[in-house]
CSV table of C-alpha atoms in Angstrom, one decimal:
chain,number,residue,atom,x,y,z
A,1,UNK,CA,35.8,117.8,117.3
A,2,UNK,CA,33.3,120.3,115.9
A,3,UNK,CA,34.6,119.0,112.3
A,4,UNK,CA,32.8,115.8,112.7
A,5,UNK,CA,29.7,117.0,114.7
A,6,UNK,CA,29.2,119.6,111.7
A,7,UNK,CA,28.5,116.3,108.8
A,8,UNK,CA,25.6,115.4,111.7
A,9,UNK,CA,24.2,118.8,112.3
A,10,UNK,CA,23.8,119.1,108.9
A,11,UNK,CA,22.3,115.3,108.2
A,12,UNK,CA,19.5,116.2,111.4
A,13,UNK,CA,18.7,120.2,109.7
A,14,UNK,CA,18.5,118.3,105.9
A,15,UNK,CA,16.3,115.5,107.3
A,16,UNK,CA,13.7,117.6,109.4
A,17,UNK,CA,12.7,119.5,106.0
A,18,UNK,CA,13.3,116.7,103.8
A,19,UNK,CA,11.0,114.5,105.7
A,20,UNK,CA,8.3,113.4,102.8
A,21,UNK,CA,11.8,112.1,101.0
A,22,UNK,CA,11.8,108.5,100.7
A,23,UNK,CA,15.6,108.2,102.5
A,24,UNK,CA,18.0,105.2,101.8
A,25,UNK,CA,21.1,103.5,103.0
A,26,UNK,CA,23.4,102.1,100.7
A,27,UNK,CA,26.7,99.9,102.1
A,28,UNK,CA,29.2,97.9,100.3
A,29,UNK,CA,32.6,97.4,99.3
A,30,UNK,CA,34.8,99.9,98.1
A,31,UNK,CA,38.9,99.2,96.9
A,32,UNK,CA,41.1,101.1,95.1
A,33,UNK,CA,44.8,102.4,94.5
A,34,UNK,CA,46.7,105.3,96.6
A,35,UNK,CA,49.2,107.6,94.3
A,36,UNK,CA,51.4,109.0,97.6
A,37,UNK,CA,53.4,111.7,97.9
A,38,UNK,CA,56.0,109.9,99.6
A,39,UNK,CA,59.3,112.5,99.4
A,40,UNK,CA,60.0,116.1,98.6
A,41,UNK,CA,63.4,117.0,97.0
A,42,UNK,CA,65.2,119.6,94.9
A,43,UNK,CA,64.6,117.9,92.1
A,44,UNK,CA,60.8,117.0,92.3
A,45,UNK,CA,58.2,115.1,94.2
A,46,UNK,CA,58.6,111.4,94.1
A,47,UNK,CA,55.6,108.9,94.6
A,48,UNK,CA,54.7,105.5,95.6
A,49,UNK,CA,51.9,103.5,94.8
A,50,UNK,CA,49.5,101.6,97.9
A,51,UNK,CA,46.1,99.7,98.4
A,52,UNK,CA,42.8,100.8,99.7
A,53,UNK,CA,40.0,98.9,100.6
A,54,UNK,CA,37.1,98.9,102.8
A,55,UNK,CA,32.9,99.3,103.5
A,56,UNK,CA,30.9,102.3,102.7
A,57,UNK,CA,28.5,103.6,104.4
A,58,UNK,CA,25.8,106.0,102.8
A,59,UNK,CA,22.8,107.8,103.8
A,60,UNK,CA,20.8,109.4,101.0
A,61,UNK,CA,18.9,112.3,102.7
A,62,UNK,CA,17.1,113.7,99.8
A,63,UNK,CA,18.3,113.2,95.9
A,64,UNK,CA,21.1,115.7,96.0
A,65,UNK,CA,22.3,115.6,99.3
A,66,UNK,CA,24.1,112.5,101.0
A,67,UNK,CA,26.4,111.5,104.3
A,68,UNK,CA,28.9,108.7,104.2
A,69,UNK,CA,31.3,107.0,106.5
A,70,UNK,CA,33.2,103.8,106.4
A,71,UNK,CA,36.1,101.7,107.9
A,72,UNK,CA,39.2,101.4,105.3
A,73,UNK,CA,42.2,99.8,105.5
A,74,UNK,CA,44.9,101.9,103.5
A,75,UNK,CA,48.7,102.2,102.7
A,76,UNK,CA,50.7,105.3,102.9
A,77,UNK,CA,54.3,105.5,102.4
A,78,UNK,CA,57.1,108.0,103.5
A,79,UNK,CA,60.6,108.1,102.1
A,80,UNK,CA,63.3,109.7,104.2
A,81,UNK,CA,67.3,110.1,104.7
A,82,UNK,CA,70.0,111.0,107.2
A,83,UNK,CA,73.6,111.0,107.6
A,84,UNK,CA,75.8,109.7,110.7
A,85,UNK,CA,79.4,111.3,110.7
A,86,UNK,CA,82.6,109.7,112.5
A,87,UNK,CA,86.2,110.2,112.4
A,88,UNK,CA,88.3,106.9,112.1
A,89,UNK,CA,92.1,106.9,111.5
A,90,UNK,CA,93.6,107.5,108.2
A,91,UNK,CA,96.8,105.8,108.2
A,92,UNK,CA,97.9,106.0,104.6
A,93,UNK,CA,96.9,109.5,104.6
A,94,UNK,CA,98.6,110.2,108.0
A,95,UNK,CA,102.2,108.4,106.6
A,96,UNK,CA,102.0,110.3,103.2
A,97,UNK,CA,100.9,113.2,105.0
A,98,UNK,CA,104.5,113.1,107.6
A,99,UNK,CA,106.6,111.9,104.4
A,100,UNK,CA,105.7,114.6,102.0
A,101,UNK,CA,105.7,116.9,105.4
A,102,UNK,CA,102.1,118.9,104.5
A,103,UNK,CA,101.2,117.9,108.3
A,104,UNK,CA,98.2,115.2,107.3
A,105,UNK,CA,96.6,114.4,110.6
A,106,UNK,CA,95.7,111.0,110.4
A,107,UNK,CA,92.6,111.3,110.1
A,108,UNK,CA,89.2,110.7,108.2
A,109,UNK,CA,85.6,111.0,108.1
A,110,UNK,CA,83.2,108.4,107.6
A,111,UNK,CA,79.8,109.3,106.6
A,112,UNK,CA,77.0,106.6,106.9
A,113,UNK,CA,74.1,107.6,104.6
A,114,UNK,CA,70.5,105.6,105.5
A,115,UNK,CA,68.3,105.8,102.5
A,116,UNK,CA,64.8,104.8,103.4
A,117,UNK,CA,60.9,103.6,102.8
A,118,UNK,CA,58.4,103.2,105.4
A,119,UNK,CA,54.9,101.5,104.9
A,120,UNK,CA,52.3,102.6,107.2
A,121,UNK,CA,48.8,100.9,107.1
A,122,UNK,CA,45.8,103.0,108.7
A,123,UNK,CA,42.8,102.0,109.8
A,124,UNK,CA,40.5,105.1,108.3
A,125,UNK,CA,37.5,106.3,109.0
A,126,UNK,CA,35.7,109.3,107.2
A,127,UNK,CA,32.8,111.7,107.3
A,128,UNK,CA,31.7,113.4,104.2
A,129,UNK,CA,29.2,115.2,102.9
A,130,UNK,CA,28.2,114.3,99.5
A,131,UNK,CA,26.1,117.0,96.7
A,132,UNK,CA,25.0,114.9,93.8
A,133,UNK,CA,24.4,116.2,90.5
A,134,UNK,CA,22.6,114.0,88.0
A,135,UNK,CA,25.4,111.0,87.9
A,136,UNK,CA,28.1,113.5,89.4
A,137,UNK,CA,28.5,113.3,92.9
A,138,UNK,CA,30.9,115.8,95.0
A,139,UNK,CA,32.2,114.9,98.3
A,140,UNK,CA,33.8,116.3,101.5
A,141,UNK,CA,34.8,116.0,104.7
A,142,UNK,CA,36.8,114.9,107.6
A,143,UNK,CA,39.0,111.6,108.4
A,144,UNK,CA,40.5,110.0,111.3
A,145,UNK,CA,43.6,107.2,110.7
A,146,UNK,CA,44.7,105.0,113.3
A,147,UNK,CA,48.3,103.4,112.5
A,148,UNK,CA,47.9,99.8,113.0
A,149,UNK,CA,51.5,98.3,111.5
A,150,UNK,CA,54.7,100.1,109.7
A,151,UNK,CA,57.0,98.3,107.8
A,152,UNK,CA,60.4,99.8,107.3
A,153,UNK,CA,63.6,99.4,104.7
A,154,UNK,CA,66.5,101.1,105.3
A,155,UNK,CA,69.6,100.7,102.8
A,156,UNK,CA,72.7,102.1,104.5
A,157,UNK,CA,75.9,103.4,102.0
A,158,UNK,CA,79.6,104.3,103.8
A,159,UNK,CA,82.2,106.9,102.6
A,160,UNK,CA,85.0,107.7,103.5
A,161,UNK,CA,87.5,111.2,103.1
A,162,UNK,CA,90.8,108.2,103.9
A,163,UNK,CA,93.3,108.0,101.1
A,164,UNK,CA,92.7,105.6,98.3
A,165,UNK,CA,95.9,103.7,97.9
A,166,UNK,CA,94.5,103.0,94.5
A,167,UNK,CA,94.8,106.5,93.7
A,168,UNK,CA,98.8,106.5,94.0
A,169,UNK,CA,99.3,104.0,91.0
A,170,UNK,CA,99.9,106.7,87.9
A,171,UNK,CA,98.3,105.2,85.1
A,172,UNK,CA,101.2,105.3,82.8
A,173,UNK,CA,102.9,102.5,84.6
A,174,UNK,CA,100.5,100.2,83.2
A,175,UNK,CA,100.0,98.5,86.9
A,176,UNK,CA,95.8,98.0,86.5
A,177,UNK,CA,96.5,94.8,87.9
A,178,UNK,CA,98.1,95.7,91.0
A,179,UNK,CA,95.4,98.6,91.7
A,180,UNK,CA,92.6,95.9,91.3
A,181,UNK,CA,94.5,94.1,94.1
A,182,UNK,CA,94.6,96.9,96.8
A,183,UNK,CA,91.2,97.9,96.0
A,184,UNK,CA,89.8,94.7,97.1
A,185,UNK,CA,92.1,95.0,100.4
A,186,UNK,CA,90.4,98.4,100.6
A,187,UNK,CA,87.0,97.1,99.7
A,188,UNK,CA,84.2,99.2,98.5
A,189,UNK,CA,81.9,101.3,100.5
A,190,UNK,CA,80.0,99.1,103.2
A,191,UNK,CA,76.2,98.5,101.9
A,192,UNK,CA,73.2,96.7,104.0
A,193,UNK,CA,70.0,96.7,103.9
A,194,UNK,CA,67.9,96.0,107.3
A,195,UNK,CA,64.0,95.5,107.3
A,196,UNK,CA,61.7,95.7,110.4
A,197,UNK,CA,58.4,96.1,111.7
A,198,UNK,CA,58.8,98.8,114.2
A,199,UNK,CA,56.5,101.7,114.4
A,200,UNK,CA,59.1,103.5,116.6
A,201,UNK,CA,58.8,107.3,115.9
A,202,UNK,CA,56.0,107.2,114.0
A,203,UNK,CA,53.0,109.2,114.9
A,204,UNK,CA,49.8,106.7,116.2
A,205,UNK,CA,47.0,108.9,114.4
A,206,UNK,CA,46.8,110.6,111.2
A,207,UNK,CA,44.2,113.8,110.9
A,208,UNK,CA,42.9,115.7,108.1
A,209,UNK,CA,40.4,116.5,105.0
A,210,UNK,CA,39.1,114.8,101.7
A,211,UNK,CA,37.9,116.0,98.6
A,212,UNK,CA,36.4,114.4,95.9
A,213,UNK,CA,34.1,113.5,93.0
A,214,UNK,CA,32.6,110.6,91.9
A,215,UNK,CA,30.5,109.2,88.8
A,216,UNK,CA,27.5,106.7,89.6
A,217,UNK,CA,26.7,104.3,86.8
A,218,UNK,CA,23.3,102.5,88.9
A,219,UNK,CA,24.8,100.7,91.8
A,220,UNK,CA,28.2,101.5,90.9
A,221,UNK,CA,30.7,104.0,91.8
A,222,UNK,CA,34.1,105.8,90.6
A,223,UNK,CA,35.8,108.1,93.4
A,224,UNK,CA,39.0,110.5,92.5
A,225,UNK,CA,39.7,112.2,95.7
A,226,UNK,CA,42.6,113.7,97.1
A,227,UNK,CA,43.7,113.6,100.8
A,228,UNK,CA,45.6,116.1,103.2
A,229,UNK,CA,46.6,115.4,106.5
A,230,UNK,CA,47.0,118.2,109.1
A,231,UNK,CA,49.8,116.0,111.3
A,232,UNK,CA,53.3,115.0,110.7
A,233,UNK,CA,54.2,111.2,110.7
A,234,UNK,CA,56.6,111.6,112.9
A,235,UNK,CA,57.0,112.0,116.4
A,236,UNK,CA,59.7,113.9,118.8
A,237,UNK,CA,60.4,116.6,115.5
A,238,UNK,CA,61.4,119.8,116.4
A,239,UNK,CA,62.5,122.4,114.1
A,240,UNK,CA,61.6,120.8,111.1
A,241,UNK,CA,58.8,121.3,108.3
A,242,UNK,CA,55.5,119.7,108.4
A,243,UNK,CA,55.8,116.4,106.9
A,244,UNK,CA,52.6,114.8,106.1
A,245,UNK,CA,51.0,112.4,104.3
A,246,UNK,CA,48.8,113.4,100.9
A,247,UNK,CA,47.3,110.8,99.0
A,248,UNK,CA,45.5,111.1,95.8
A,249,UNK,CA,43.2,108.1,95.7
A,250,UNK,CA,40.9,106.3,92.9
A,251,UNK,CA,38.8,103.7,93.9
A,252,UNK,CA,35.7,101.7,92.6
A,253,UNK,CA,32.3,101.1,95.3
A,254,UNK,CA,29.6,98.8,94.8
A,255,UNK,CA,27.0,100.1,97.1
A,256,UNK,CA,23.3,97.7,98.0
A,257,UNK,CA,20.5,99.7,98.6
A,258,UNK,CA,18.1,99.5,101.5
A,259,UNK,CA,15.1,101.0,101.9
A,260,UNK,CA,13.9,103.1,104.9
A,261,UNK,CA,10.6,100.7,106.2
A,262,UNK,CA,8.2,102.7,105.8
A,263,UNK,CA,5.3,102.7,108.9
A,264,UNK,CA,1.6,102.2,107.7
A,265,UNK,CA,-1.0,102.9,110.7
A,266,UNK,CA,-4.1,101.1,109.6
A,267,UNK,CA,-7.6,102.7,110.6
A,268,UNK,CA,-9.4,101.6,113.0
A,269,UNK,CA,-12.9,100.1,112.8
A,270,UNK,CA,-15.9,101.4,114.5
């Protein structure tokens, strides 16, 4: 909580001895594109692209300093696996297995891979502190998210450690044809794919920091910032790594200025 009081302590201290300033509030529309970190492997970082759109809020306090808030719809995306393990019978592995008299037991695993992508949309809502220089502009500060849907694809794979029969057939008897047959009685590994809406295990708020800078061209503004979240995604982990969400973000602001009325006490006649 002292995070976002700190943004107003600061806006109250700057405006007391900035008071001869002529202060402004700009507001308008502000969209862009996420680039999210959406998995960690051995091999690299993959990411995934998502929208981000919303109102800005600004309050010019003096030339160089600035506070800005806003309410932004925006996309971020995790990719994730796991692996369910059974034991189902193996019965040309268990008959070769009491033929050949190596003691086969008849048995195989079956391991169900789930390979999948979930889209979260937040409904964001920053404080930041702004330092401009000349047409530069530096920005940082606190955000809150609120999850407000989650769309999920999952694309499940099955293998299995059962004896291919296909695997008997030596080549040399020239029997392709008869291999292509008991593969299709065999059948390839099971595959589906199943899409929902559910937002079951996924954390309800997302907390954390953004940095920035920006370049102002009049009324116009470009924003690179980068965003790190302090909270997991996910719910009911234990024992795992932090798993959050980091965005880096570019988006484009068209901001209307509106000048501070200004009071004028007329004097009074005698």
């Amino acid at each position: 909580m002292k995070y976002l009081i700190l943004p107003f302590l600061l806006l109250f201290v700057f405006n007391k001895s900035n008071a001869q300033e002529n202060s402004k509030i700009s507001l308008g529309p502000e969209a862009g594109v996420n680039l999210i970190h959406a998995e960690k492997t051995d091999l690299g970082s993959d990411y995934k692209l998502g929208m981000h759109f919303g109102v800005q809020v600004k309050y010019r306090i003096n030339y160089h300093f600035a506070v800005s808030s806003g309410i932004y719809a925006t996309e971020k995306k995790k990719k994730y696996t796991f692996v369910d393990t059974t034991t189902t019978p193996d019965l040309v592995g268990g008959l070769l297995g009491g033929f050949l008299g190596n003691g086969g037991s008849g048995e195989a695993d079956v391991y169900n891979t789930t390979k999948g992508l979930v889209t979260e949309m937040y409904l964001e809502l920053p404080i930041l502190l702004h330092y401009k220089i000349h047409n530069l502009d530096f920005f940082a500060g606190p955000y809150a998210g609120i999850l407000l849907s989650a769309n999920r694809k999952e694309v499940t794979t099955s293998e299995s450690t059962a004896l291919d029969p296909t695997s008997l057939i030596p080549d040399s008897l020239g029997l392709g044809g008869l291999g292509g047959l008991l593969s299709g009685l065999t059948g390839p590994p099971d595959l589906g794919t199943v899409k929902s809406n559910s937002k079951d295990g996924l954390a309800s708020t997302d907390f954390g920091v953004i940095g920035g800078i920006g370049y102002h061209v009049d009324n116009l503004q470009f924003n690179l910032m980068y965003t790190f979240g302090f909270l997991d995604y996910r719910t009911g982990i234990e024992n795992e790594d932090l798993n959050n969400h980091q965005v880096i973000r570019f988006s484009v602001a068209y901001l209307f200025n509106f000048k501070k009325k200004e009071t004028i006490s007329n004097p009074r006649l005698e």
